[in-house]
Coordinates of C-alpha atoms in Angstrom, one line a residue:
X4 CA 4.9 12.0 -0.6
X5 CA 7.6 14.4 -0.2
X6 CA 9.8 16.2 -2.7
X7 CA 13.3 17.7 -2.5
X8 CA 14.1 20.6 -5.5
X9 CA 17.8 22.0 -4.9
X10 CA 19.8 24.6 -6.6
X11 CA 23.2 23.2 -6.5
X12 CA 26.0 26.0 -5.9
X13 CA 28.0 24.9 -9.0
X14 CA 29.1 28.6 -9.9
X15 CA 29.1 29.3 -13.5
X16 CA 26.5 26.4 -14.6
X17 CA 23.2 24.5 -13.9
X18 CA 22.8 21.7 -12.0
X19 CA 19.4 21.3 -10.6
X20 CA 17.9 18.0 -9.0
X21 CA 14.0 17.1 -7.8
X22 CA 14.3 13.8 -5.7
X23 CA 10.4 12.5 -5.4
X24 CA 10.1 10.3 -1.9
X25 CA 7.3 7.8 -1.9
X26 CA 6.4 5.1 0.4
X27 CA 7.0 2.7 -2.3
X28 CA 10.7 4.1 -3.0
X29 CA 11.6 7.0 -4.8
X30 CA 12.7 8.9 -8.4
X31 CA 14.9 11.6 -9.0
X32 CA 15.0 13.9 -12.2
X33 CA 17.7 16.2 -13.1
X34 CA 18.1 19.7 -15.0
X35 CA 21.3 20.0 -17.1
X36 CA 24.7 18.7 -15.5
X37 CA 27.4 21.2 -15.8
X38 CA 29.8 24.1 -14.7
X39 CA 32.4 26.4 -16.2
X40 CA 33.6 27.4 -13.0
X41 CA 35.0 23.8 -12.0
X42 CA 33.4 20.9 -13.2
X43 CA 34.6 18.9 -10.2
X44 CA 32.6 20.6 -7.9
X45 CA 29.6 19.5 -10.1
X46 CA 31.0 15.5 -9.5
X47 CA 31.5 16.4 -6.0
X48 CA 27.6 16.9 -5.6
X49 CA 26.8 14.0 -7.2
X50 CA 28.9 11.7 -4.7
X51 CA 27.1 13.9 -2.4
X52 CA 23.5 13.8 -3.8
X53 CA 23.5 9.7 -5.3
X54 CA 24.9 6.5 -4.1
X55 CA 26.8 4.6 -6.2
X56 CA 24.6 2.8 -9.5
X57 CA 21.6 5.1 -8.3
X58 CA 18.7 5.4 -10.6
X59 CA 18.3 8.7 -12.1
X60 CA 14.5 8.7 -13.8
X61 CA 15.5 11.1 -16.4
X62 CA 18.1 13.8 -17.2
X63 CA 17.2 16.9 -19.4
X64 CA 20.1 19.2 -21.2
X65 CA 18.6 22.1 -22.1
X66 CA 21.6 22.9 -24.9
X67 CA 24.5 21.8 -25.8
X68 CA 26.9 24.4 -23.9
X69 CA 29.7 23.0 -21.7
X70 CA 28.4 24.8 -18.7
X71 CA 25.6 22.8 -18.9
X72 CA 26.5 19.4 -20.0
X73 CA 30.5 18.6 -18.9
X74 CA 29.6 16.7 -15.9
X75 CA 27.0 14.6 -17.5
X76 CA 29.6 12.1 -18.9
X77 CA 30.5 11.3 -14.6
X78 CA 26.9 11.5 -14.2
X79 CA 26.1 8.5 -16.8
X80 CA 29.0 6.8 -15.2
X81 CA 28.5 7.0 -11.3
X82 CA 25.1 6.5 -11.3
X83 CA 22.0 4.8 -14.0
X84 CA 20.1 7.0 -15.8
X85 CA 17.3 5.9 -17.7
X86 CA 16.4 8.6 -19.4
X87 CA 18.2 11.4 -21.2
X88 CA 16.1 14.1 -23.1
X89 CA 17.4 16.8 -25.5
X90 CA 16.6 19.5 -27.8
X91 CA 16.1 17.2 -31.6
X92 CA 19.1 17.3 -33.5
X93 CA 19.1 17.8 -37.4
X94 CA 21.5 16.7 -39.5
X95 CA 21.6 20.9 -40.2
X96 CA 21.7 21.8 -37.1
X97 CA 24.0 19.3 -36.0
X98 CA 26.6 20.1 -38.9
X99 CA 26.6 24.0 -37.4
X100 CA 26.8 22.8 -34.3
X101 CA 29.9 21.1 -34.8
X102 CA 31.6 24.3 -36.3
X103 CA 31.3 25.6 -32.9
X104 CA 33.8 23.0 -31.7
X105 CA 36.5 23.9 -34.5
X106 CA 36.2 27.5 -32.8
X107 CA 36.4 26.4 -29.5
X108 CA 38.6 23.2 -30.3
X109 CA 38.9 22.0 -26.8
X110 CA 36.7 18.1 -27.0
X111 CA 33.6 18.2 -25.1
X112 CA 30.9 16.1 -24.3
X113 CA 28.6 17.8 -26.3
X114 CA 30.5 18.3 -28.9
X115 CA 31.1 14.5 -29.3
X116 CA 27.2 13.9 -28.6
X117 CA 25.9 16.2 -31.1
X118 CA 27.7 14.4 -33.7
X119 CA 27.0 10.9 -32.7
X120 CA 25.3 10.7 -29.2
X121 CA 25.2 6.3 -29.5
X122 CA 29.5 6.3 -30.3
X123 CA 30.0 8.9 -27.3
X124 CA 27.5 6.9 -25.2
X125 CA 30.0 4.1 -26.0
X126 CA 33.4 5.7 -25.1
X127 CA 31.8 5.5 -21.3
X128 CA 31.5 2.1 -21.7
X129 CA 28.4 2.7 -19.4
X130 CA 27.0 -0.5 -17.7
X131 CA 23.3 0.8 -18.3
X132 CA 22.6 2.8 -21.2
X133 CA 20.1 5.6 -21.1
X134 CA 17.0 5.6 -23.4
X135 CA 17.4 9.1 -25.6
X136 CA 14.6 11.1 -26.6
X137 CA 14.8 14.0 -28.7
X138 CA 12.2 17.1 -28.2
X139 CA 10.7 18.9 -30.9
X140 CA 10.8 22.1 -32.1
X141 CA 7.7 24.1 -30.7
X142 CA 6.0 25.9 -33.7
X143 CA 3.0 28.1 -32.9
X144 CA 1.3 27.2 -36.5
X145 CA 0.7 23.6 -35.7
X146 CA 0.5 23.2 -39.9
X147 CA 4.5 24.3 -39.8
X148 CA 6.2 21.0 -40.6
X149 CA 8.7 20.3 -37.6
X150 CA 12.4 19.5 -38.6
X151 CA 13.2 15.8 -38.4
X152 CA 16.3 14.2 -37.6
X153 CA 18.2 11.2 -38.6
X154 CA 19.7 10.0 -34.8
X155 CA 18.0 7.1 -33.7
X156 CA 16.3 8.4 -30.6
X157 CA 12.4 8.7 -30.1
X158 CA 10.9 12.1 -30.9
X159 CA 8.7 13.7 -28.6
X160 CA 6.7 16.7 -29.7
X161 CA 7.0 19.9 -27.7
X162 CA 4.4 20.4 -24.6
X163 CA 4.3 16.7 -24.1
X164 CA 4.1 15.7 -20.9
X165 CA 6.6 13.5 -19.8
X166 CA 5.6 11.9 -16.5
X167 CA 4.5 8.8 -18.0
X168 CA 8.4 7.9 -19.1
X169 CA 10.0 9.2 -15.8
X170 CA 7.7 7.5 -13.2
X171 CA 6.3 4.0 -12.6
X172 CA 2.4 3.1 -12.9
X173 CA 2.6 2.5 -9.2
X174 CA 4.7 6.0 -8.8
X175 CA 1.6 7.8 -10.9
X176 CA -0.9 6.6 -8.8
X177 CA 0.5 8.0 -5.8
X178 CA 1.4 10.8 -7.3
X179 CA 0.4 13.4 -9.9
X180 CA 3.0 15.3 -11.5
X181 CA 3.8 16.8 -15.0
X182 CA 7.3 17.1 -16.8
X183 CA 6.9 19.5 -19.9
X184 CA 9.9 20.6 -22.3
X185 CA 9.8 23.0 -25.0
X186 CA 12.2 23.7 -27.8
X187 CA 12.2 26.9 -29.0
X188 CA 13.6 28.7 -32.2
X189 CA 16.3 26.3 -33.8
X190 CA 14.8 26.5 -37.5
X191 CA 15.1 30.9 -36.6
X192 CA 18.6 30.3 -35.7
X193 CA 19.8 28.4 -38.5
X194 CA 17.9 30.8 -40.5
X195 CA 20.1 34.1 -39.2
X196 CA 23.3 32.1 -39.3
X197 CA 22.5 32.1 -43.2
X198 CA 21.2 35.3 -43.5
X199 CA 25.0 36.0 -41.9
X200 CA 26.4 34.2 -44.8
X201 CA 24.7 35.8 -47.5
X202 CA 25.9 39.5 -46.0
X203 CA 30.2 38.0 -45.6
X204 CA 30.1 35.5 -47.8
X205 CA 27.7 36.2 -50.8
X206 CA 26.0 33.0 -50.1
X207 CA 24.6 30.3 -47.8
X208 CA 27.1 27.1 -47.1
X209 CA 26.2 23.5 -45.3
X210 CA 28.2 22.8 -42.3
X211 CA 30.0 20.5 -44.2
X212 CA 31.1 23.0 -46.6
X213 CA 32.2 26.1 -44.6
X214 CA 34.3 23.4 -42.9
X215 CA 36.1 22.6 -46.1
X216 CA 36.6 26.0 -46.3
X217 CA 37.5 26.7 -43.4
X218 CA 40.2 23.3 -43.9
X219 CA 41.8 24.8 -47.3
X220 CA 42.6 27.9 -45.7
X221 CA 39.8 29.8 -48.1
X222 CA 38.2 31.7 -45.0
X223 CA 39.6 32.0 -41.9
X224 CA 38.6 31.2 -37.9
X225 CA 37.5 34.8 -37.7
X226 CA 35.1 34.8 -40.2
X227 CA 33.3 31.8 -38.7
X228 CA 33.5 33.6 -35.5
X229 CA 31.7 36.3 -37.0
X230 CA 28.7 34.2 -38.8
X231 CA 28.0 33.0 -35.7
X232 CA 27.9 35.9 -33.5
X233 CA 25.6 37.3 -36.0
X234 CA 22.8 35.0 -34.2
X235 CA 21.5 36.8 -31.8
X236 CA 21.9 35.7 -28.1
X237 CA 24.2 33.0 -29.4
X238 CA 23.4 29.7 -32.4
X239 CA 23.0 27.2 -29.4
X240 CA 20.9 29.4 -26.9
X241 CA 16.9 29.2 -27.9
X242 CA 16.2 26.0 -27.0
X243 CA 15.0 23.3 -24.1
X244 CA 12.9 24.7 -21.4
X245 CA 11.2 22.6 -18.7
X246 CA 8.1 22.8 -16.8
X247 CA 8.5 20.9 -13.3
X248 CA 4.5 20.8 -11.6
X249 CA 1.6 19.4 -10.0
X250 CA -1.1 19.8 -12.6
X251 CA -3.0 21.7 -10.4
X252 CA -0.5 23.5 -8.4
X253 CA -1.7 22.5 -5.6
X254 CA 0.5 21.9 -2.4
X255 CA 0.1 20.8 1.6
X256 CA 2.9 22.8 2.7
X257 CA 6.0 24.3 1.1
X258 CA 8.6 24.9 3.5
X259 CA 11.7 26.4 1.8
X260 CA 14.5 25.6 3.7
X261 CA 16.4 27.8 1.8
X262 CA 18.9 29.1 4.7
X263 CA 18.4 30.1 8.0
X264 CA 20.3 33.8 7.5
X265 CA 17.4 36.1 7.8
X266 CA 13.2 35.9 7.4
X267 CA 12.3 37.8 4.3
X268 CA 9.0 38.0 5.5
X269 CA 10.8 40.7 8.1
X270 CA 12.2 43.1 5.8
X271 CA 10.3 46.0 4.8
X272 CA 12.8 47.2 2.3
X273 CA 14.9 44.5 0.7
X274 CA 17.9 45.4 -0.2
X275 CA 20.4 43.5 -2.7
X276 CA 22.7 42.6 -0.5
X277 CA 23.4 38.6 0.6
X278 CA 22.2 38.3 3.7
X279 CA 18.1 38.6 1.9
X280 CA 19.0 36.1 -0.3
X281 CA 17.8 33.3 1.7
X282 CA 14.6 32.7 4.0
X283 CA 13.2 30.0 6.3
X284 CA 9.3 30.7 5.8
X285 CA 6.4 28.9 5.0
X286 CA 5.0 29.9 1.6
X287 CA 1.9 28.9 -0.1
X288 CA 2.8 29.2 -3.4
X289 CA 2.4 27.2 -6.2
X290 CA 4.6 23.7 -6.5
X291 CA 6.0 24.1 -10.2
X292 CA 9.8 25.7 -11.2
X293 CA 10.1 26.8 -14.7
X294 CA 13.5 25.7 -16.1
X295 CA 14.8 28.3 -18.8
X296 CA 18.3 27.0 -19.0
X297 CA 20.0 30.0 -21.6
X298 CA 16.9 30.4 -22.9
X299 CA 16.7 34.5 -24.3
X300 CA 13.2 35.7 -23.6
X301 CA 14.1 39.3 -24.4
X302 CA 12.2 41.1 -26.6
X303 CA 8.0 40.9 -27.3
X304 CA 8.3 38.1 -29.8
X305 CA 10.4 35.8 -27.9
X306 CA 8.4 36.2 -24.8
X307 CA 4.8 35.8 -26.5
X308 CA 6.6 32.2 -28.1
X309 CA 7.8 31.4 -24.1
X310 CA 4.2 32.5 -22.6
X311 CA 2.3 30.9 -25.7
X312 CA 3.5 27.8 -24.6
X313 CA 3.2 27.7 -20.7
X314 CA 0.9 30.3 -20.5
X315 CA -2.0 28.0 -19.4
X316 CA 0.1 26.6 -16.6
X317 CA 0.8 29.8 -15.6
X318 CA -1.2 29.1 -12.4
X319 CA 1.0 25.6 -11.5
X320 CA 4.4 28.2 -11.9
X321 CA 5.8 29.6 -8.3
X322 CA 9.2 29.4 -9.3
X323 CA 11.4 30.6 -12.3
X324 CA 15.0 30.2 -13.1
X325 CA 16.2 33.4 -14.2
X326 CA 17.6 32.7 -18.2
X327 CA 21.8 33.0 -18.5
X328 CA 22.8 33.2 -15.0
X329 CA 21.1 36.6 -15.0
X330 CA 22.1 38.3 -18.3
X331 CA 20.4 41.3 -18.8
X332 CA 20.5 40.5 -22.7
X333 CA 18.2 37.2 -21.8
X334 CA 15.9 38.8 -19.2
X335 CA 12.2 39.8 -19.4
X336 CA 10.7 41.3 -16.6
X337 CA 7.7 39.8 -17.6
X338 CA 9.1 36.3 -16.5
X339 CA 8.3 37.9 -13.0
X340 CA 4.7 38.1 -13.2
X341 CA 3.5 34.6 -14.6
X342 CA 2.1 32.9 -12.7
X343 CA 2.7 32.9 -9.4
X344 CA 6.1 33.6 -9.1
X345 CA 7.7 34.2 -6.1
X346 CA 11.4 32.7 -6.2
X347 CA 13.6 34.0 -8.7
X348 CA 16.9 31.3 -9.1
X349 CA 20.2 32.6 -10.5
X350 CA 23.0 30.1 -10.8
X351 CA 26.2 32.1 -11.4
X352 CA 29.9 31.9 -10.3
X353 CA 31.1 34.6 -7.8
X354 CA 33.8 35.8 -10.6
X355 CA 32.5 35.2 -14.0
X356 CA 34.1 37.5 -17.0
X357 CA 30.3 37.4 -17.7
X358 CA 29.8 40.1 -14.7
X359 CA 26.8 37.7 -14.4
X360 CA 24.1 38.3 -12.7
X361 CA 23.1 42.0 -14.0
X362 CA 22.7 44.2 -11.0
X363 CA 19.7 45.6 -13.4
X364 CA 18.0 42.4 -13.1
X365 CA 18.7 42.2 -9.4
X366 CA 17.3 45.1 -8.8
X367 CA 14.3 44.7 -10.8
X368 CA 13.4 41.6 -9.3
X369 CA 13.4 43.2 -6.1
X370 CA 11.5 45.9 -7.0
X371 CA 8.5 43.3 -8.1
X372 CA 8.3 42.2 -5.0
X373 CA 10.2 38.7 -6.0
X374 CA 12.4 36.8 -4.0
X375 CA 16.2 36.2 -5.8
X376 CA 17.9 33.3 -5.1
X377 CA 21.4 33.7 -5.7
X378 CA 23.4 30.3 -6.1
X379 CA 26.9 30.7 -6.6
X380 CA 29.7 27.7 -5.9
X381 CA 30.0 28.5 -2.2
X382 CA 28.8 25.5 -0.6
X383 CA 26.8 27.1 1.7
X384 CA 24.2 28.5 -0.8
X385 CA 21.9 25.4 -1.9
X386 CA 18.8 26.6 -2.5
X387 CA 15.9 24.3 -1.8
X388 CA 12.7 24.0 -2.4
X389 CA 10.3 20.8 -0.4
X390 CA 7.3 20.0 -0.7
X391 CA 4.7 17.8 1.3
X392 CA 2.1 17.0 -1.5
X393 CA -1.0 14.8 -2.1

């Protein structure tokens, strides 16, 4: 069995595919579906990657940014996908959520989706409709009730995994292979968006109500502005992470194909500069990526919540997408030493306002001994990973 991971050069986005090859057929599972840089290059790879009507197994958004989500509504269009997982929606959290859109009024997928993901399903007028599961919030004290939510979608608890819904009975017997999400931190954000109103507004509001506000003219567009940059990182940041591993992490061979420019291996010194951003050697590290989407892992409470839940795969991890397209304000340089990490992926366009990624956490990365990856939209820098595994 053989499986293909790539890093699709997008530019300011995520778009990341693992396409499973069995002897019996094959399944492919997908990592958010977006890009702010151009969201036709993001449709461009899927005519590329997919056939027409192509099964998708799954499709996991790890928030409800449009960087990460604006091409999903092509996706669900040009090809089947059966599956479509995202961090649980409460009515709360939803109501906030849609506040965003009044200050960025421009319609969105996910704006229409967190407000009623069946209706926007329906404006496709999709062929095949996906099944929708909604993860969790993660909570250390497992006696913390989780937030519920009133969409009807499945609810999956946090650290599930997730193989069982994405593969076949016949697909799991030839192979063993783990899907695990987390959702982190959405009952802390809502709880500093209203610790933001009690300091400007003398009390805490519903959704629903700071957007009557908002509508009569009582407070302006500023104000809400500055509510929600009171959360730190941003209110729709902390949330779905993904785990993509063999449950042992073991692997037959991992030839990364990820250029042919120069051999890593060769370098004494790396240096920041392009031309060590690819190799073509044989590694013998582990088989999993972990998927961190925007996730902010800054600061010692943030990252013990991140390790406390994939700390015991830490030995299945040789991979690690670098949060934010390489934000300093989101990095960790602990991220670099679990597991066995090795490859360090950055997705960011080559002229983001964002100055993304930080040369800080370029140069740190290096400095560890790790391996950056840098996938911008030139269409000569897909990163992939393959793997040959029992």
């Amino acid at each position: 069995m053989m499986m293909t991971r790539e890093f699709l050069p997008i530019g300011q986005g995520a778009f990341y595919t693992e396409q499973f090859h069995y002897t019996s057929g094959g399944a492919t599972v997908l990592y958010d579906c977006g890009s702010s840089t151009s969201v036709r290059l993001v449709e461009q790879m899927i005519r590329q990657r997919f056939e027409p009507g192509e099964d998708i197994a799954g499709v996991f958004i790890s928030h409800f940014d449009d960087d990460h989500t604006n091409a999903i509504p092509y996706l669900l269009q040009y090809c089947r996908v059966k599956n479509l997982f995202f961090p649980l929606l409460t009515n709360e959290s939803r109501e906030f959520l849609s506040l965003t859109g009044l200050i960025n009024p421009k319609p969105s997928f996910a704006s229409s989706f967190v407000q009623d993901p069946y209706r926007t399903l329906d404006s496709l007028h999709l062929d095949d409709y996906p099944r929708l599961y909604q993860i969790q919030e993660y909570t250390e004290n497992l006696g913390q009730e989780n937030p519920q939510s009133s969409i009807d979608a499945s609810q999956v608890p946090s650290g599930s995994d997730l193989g069982s819904l994405l593969f076949s009975s016949a697909q799991r017997k030839e192979l063993e292979w783990q899907y695990i999400p987390f959702n982190f931190r959405e009952t802390a954000r809502t709880a500093a968006l209203k610790k933001a109103m009690e300091l400007h507004l003398g009390r805490t509001y519903t959704g629903g109500e700071l957007k009557d506000l908002l509508q009569r003219g009582a407070i302006g567009i500023g104000l809400i502005k500055q509510l929600y940059d009171a959360v730190p990182g941003s209110f729709n940041t902390n949330s779905m992470t993904l785990l993509s591993a063999s449950p042992d992490g073991e692997i037959m061979q991992r030839p990364s194909a990820l250029s042919l420019r120069e051999d890593f291996s060769a370098c004494a010194r790396p240096s920041p500069c392009r031309k060590h951003f690819r190799c073509s050697c044989l590694l013998a590290s582990p088989s999993g990526c972990l998927y961190t989407g925007d996730y902010d892992a800054s600061g010692p409470q943030k990252w013990r919540e991140l390790y406390s839940a994939y700390g015991k795969y830490s030995h299945c991890i040789g991979s690690v997408q670098i949060p934010h397209h390489g934000s300093s304000h989101n990095y960790n340089p602990r991220l670099l030493h679990i597991g066995d990490c090795f490859f360090c992926i950055i997705s960011a366009g080559s002229r983001n306002r964002y100055h993304h990624p930080n040369p800080y956490v370029i140069k740190d990365i290096l400095a560890n001994r790790r391996y950056p990856l840098l996938v911008t939209e030139d269409s000569g820098e897909t990163a992939f990973d393959v793997f040959a595994v029992r």
